[in-house]
Amino acid sequence: MARNVKHVLIGREEIAGMVRSVGARINADYAGREVMLVCVLKGACVFLSDLMRVLDVPVAIDFMSVSSYGSGTSTTGTVRILRDLDADIAGKHVIVVEDIVDTGLTLRYLKEMLSTRRPASIAVCAAFDKPARRKVHVEVEYVGMTIPDEFIVGYGLDFGGKYRNLPDVCVLSDDDGQGGTK
Ligand code: XMP
Ligand code: MG
């Protein structure tokens, strides 16, 4: 089914304000410390690049790419690591940067898995949160914006690999499910 952008849900100015306020909280909380931002590809790449430029604490970045297993095993929250970090995060103050928290399964798995690598601390920063769809509890220390249960694209988020480049967060027409890729 063809999909088209239906309407802008969150405009670029509002997104920029969200980034500034999340960044200000991180700057305050991590003052005097160095932060390792772990970007979950691909969706979080736009948010990462905005967020890192409003941070005034020393920052290092790294990337990982994950894929959820099919619906049969998704309730376990096991995710496949497609690309692991280059860096050793032991002793680092890690902030996992995600595009969106949906069921919570991906972030819960990532947080537990990264915790076994003995970081000094670990927190999660997600641009968007859809609490209506949560299946498992996961502590998300920094949430940019809470959104209704709609499938969104733009600002890094895709449908079928497209629309990531839209500067605004938009809702698609003919919404028949959660068709995005990681
Ligand atoms: P969890 O494990 O929290 O997974 O269910 C979150 C991941 O699901 C994708 N996702 C979306 N992607 N628009 C998208 O483009 C959406 O509205 C959406 N909701 C969830 C996304 O990859 C996220 O990292
Ligand atoms: Mg993602």
mmCIF file of C-alpha atoms and ligand atoms in Angstrom:
data_model
loop_
_atom_site.group_PDB
_atom_site.id
_atom_site.type_symbol
_atom_site.label_atom_id
_atom_site.label_comp_id
_atom_site.label_asym_id
_atom_site.label_seq_id
_atom_site.Cartn_x
_atom_site.Cartn_y
_atom_site.Cartn_z
ATOM 1 C CA MET A 1 0.000 0.000 0.000
ATOM 2 C CA ALA A 2 1.413 3.351 -0.976
ATOM 3 C CA ARG A 3 1.992 5.802 1.799
ATOM 4 C CA ASN A 4 2.315 9.521 1.707
ATOM 5 C CA VAL A 5 3.185 12.029 4.333
ATOM 6 C CA LYS A 6 -0.124 12.946 5.955
ATOM 7 C CA HIS A 7 0.757 15.754 8.285
ATOM 8 C CA VAL A 8 3.558 17.257 10.290
ATOM 9 C CA LEU A 9 3.326 16.070 13.876
ATOM 10 C CA ILE A 10 6.372 17.885 15.257
ATOM 11 C CA GLY A 11 7.921 20.759 13.344
ATOM 12 C CA ARG A 12 11.632 21.445 13.078
ATOM 13 C CA GLU A 13 11.573 24.415 15.489
ATOM 14 C CA GLU A 14 9.866 22.331 18.140
ATOM 15 C CA ILE A 15 12.409 19.548 17.574
ATOM 16 C CA ALA A 16 15.262 22.043 17.948
ATOM 17 C CA GLY A 17 13.765 23.216 21.252
ATOM 18 C CA MET A 18 13.473 19.611 22.420
ATOM 19 C CA VAL A 19 17.158 18.997 21.606
ATOM 20 C CA ARG A 20 18.220 22.118 23.514
ATOM 21 C CA SER A 21 16.263 21.173 26.604
ATOM 22 C CA VAL A 22 17.444 17.546 26.669
ATOM 23 C CA GLY A 23 20.996 18.791 26.078
ATOM 24 C CA ALA A 24 20.740 21.256 28.955
ATOM 25 C CA ARG A 25 19.677 18.458 31.300
ATOM 26 C CA ILE A 26 22.595 16.278 30.196
ATOM 27 C CA ASN A 27 25.052 19.177 30.538
ATOM 28 C CA ALA A 28 23.869 19.758 34.101
ATOM 29 C CA ASP A 29 23.807 16.084 35.093
ATOM 30 C CA TYR A 30 27.213 15.243 33.593
ATOM 31 C CA ALA A 31 29.101 18.422 34.486
ATOM 32 C CA GLY A 32 32.755 17.568 35.120
ATOM 33 C CA ARG A 33 32.461 14.170 33.460
ATOM 34 C CA GLU A 34 33.206 12.879 29.984
ATOM 35 C CA VAL A 35 30.359 11.251 28.111
ATOM 36 C CA MET A 36 30.345 8.394 25.598
ATOM 37 C CA LEU A 37 27.334 8.734 23.312
ATOM 38 C CA VAL A 38 26.293 5.392 21.810
ATOM 39 C CA CYS A 39 24.145 5.996 18.743
ATOM 40 C CA VAL A 40 21.724 3.234 17.762
ATOM 41 C CA LEU A 41 21.787 3.185 13.954
ATOM 42 C CA LYS A 42 20.206 4.108 11.768
ATOM 43 C CA GLY A 43 17.294 6.041 13.187
ATOM 44 C CA ALA A 44 19.187 7.973 15.861
ATOM 45 C CA CYS A 45 21.851 9.438 13.564
ATOM 46 C CA VAL A 46 20.044 12.760 13.063
ATOM 47 C CA PHE A 47 19.254 13.156 16.756
ATOM 48 C CA LEU A 48 22.848 12.272 17.686
ATOM 49 C CA SER A 49 24.306 14.908 15.411
ATOM 50 C CA ASP A 50 22.001 17.599 16.810
ATOM 51 C CA LEU A 51 22.383 16.495 20.422
ATOM 52 C CA MET A 52 26.175 16.301 20.443
ATOM 53 C CA ARG A 53 26.410 19.907 19.244
ATOM 54 C CA VAL A 54 24.424 21.276 22.187
ATOM 55 C CA LEU A 55 26.539 19.398 24.729
ATOM 56 C CA ASP A 56 29.330 21.288 26.437
ATOM 57 C CA VAL A 57 30.729 18.340 28.378
ATOM 58 C CA PRO A 58 33.534 16.406 26.634
ATOM 59 C CA VAL A 59 31.952 13.892 24.278
ATOM 60 C CA ALA A 60 33.072 10.769 22.433
ATOM 61 C CA ILE A 61 30.741 8.948 20.060
ATOM 62 C CA ASP A 62 30.343 5.397 18.872
ATOM 63 C CA PHE A 63 27.756 3.508 16.854
ATOM 64 C CA MET A 64 25.949 0.243 17.015
ATOM 65 C CA SER A 65 23.321 -1.331 14.833
ATOM 66 C CA VAL A 66 20.729 -3.805 16.035
ATOM 67 C CA SER A 67 17.822 -5.708 14.616
ATOM 68 C CA SER A 68 14.920 -7.194 16.523
ATOM 69 C CA TYR A 69 14.108 -10.828 15.905
ATOM 70 C CA GLY A 70 10.805 -11.694 14.209
ATOM 71 C CA SER A 71 7.472 -11.558 15.987
ATOM 72 C CA GLY A 72 7.848 -15.136 17.272
ATOM 73 C CA THR A 73 10.674 -14.226 19.578
ATOM 74 C CA SER A 74 10.183 -10.487 19.959
ATOM 75 C CA THR A 75 8.552 -10.884 23.354
ATOM 76 C CA THR A 76 11.889 -12.067 24.702
ATOM 77 C CA GLY A 77 13.373 -8.748 23.668
ATOM 78 C CA THR A 78 16.405 -10.428 22.195
ATOM 79 C CA VAL A 79 17.999 -8.298 19.556
ATOM 80 C CA ARG A 80 20.655 -9.249 17.064
ATOM 81 C CA ILE A 81 23.713 -7.036 17.027
ATOM 82 C CA LEU A 82 24.473 -6.206 13.412
ATOM 83 C CA ARG A 83 27.310 -3.844 14.220
ATOM 84 C CA ASP A 84 28.981 -3.653 17.597
ATOM 85 C CA LEU A 85 30.813 -0.730 19.149
ATOM 86 C CA ASP A 86 34.435 -0.024 18.270
ATOM 87 C CA ALA A 87 35.139 1.296 21.747
ATOM 88 C CA ASP A 88 35.543 -0.439 25.072
ATOM 89 C CA ILE A 89 32.984 1.258 27.314
ATOM 90 C CA ALA A 90 34.421 -0.033 30.618
ATOM 91 C CA GLY A 91 34.693 2.854 33.050
ATOM 92 C CA LYS A 92 32.879 5.282 30.724
ATOM 93 C CA HIS A 93 29.753 7.297 31.339
ATOM 94 C CA VAL A 94 27.584 5.908 28.566
ATOM 95 C CA ILE A 95 24.451 7.517 27.174
ATOM 96 C CA VAL A 96 22.591 5.371 24.636
ATOM 97 C CA VAL A 97 21.036 7.663 22.041
ATOM 98 C CA GLU A 98 17.879 6.273 20.423
ATOM 99 C CA ASP A 99 15.324 7.664 18.017
ATOM 100 C CA ILE A 100 12.197 6.291 19.670
ATOM 101 C CA VAL A 101 11.093 4.004 22.480
ATOM 102 C CA ASP A 102 8.171 1.885 21.415
ATOM 103 C CA THR A 103 7.662 -1.511 23.094
ATOM 104 C CA GLY A 104 10.853 -0.899 25.081
ATOM 105 C CA LEU A 105 12.279 -4.300 24.129
ATOM 106 C CA THR A 106 15.254 -2.991 22.161
ATOM 107 C CA LEU A 107 16.396 -0.550 24.811
ATOM 108 C CA ARG A 108 15.864 -2.933 27.676
ATOM 109 C CA TYR A 109 18.060 -5.494 25.932
ATOM 110 C CA LEU A 110 20.700 -2.949 24.960
ATOM 111 C CA LYS A 111 20.881 -1.451 28.418
ATOM 112 C CA GLU A 112 21.306 -4.856 30.063
ATOM 113 C CA MET A 113 23.823 -6.033 27.483
ATOM 114 C CA LEU A 114 25.934 -2.866 27.669
ATOM 115 C CA SER A 115 25.808 -2.924 31.476
ATOM 116 C CA THR A 116 27.713 -6.227 31.437
ATOM 117 C CA ARG A 117 30.652 -4.345 29.900
ATOM 118 C CA ARG A 118 31.129 -2.451 33.153
ATOM 119 C CA PRO A 119 30.552 1.170 32.184
ATOM 120 C CA ALA A 120 30.890 3.690 35.035
ATOM 121 C CA SER A 121 27.251 4.568 34.394
ATOM 122 C CA ILE A 122 24.643 4.005 31.726
ATOM 123 C CA ALA A 123 21.628 6.100 30.763
ATOM 124 C CA VAL A 124 19.306 6.295 27.784
ATOM 125 C CA CYS A 125 18.323 9.365 25.813
ATOM 126 C CA ALA A 126 15.483 8.933 23.317
ATOM 127 C CA ALA A 127 14.190 11.674 21.057
ATOM 128 C CA PHE A 128 10.641 10.318 21.126
ATOM 129 C CA ASP A 129 8.620 8.067 23.367
ATOM 130 C CA LYS A 130 5.393 6.218 22.556
ATOM 131 C CA PRO A 131 4.370 5.014 26.039
ATOM 132 C CA ALA A 132 1.045 3.623 24.754
ATOM 133 C CA ARG A 133 2.912 0.733 23.102
ATOM 134 C CA ARG A 134 5.232 -0.214 25.951
ATOM 135 C CA LYS A 135 5.495 -3.964 26.616
ATOM 136 C CA VAL A 136 8.346 -3.967 29.112
ATOM 137 C CA HIS A 137 9.541 -1.447 31.623
ATOM 138 C CA VAL A 138 12.771 0.287 30.801
ATOM 139 C CA GLU A 139 14.160 3.338 32.546
ATOM 140 C CA VAL A 140 14.614 6.093 29.950
ATOM 141 C CA GLU A 141 16.465 8.858 31.740
ATOM 142 C CA TYR A 142 16.063 11.470 29.007
ATOM 143 C CA VAL A 143 12.966 11.652 26.815
ATOM 144 C CA GLY A 144 12.755 14.436 24.272
ATOM 145 C CA MET A 145 9.033 14.262 23.569
ATOM 146 C CA THR A 146 6.181 11.939 24.308
ATOM 147 C CA ILE A 147 4.066 11.229 21.242
ATOM 148 C CA PRO A 148 0.713 9.546 20.604
ATOM 149 C CA ASP A 149 0.478 6.030 19.175
ATOM 150 C CA GLU A 150 1.101 6.933 15.557
ATOM 151 C CA PHE A 151 3.747 5.710 13.153
ATOM 152 C CA ILE A 152 6.130 8.567 12.545
ATOM 153 C CA VAL A 153 8.802 9.253 9.968
ATOM 154 C CA GLY A 154 11.369 11.970 9.457
ATOM 155 C CA TYR A 155 14.180 13.277 11.633
ATOM 156 C CA GLY A 156 15.985 9.954 11.133
ATOM 157 C CA LEU A 157 12.919 7.726 11.345
ATOM 158 C CA ASP A 158 11.976 5.731 8.294
ATOM 159 C CA PHE A 159 9.312 3.727 6.579
ATOM 160 C CA GLY A 160 10.869 1.079 4.335
ATOM 161 C CA GLY A 161 14.175 2.920 4.505
ATOM 162 C CA LYS A 162 12.714 6.202 3.274
ATOM 163 C CA TYR A 163 11.786 9.578 4.776
ATOM 164 C CA ARG A 164 14.718 9.734 7.204
ATOM 165 C CA ASN A 165 15.804 13.023 5.644
ATOM 166 C CA LEU A 166 12.573 14.908 6.394
ATOM 167 C CA PRO A 167 13.431 17.736 8.795
ATOM 168 C CA ASP A 168 10.022 17.523 10.504
ATOM 169 C CA VAL A 169 8.475 14.505 12.200
ATOM 170 C CA CYS A 170 5.503 13.439 10.087
ATOM 171 C CA VAL A 171 2.694 10.915 10.179
ATOM 172 C CA LEU A 172 2.056 8.731 7.129
ATOM 173 C CA SER A 173 -1.266 8.082 5.459
ATOM 174 C CA ASP A 174 -2.677 4.534 5.100
ATOM 175 C CA ASP A 175 -1.111 3.544 8.368
ATOM 176 C CA ASP A 176 -1.417 -0.216 8.495
ATOM 177 C CA GLY A 177 1.234 -1.178 10.982
ATOM 178 C CA GLN A 178 4.746 -0.705 12.219
ATOM 179 C CA GLY A 179 6.655 -1.050 8.981
ATOM 180 C CA GLY A 180 9.849 0.828 9.753
ATOM 181 C CA THR A 181 13.298 -0.628 9.678
ATOM 182 C CA LYS A 182 15.824 -0.130 12.434
HETATM 183 P P1 XMP B 1 11.117 -1.130 20.563
HETATM 184 O O1 XMP B 1 11.982 -2.283 20.892
HETATM 185 O O2 XMP B 1 11.047 -0.073 21.621
HETATM 186 O O3 XMP B 1 11.789 -0.580 19.263
HETATM 187 O O4 XMP B 1 9.724 -1.578 20.137
HETATM 188 C C1 XMP B 1 11.981 0.714 18.969
HETATM 189 C C2 XMP B 1 12.368 0.739 17.525
HETATM 190 O O5 XMP B 1 11.222 0.512 16.689
HETATM 191 C C3 XMP B 1 11.225 1.381 15.595
HETATM 192 N N1 XMP B 1 10.018 2.241 15.672
HETATM 193 C C4 XMP B 1 9.673 3.154 14.798
HETATM 194 N N2 XMP B 1 10.280 3.544 13.660
HETATM 195 N N3 XMP B 1 8.559 5.133 13.299
HETATM 196 C C5 XMP B 1 9.701 4.533 12.912
HETATM 197 O O6 XMP B 1 10.241 4.908 11.877
HETATM 198 C C6 XMP B 1 7.884 4.787 14.425
HETATM 199 O O7 XMP B 1 6.854 5.360 14.738
HETATM 200 C C7 XMP B 1 8.483 3.750 15.221
HETATM 201 N N4 XMP B 1 8.103 3.156 16.370
HETATM 202 C C8 XMP B 1 9.101 2.243 16.633
HETATM 203 C C9 XMP B 1 12.478 2.202 15.720
HETATM 204 O O8 XMP B 1 13.487 1.616 14.909
HETATM 205 C C10 XMP B 1 12.896 2.103 17.167
HETATM 206 O O9 XMP B 1 14.277 2.178 17.370
HETATM 207 MG MG MG B 2 15.905 2.576 16.108
#
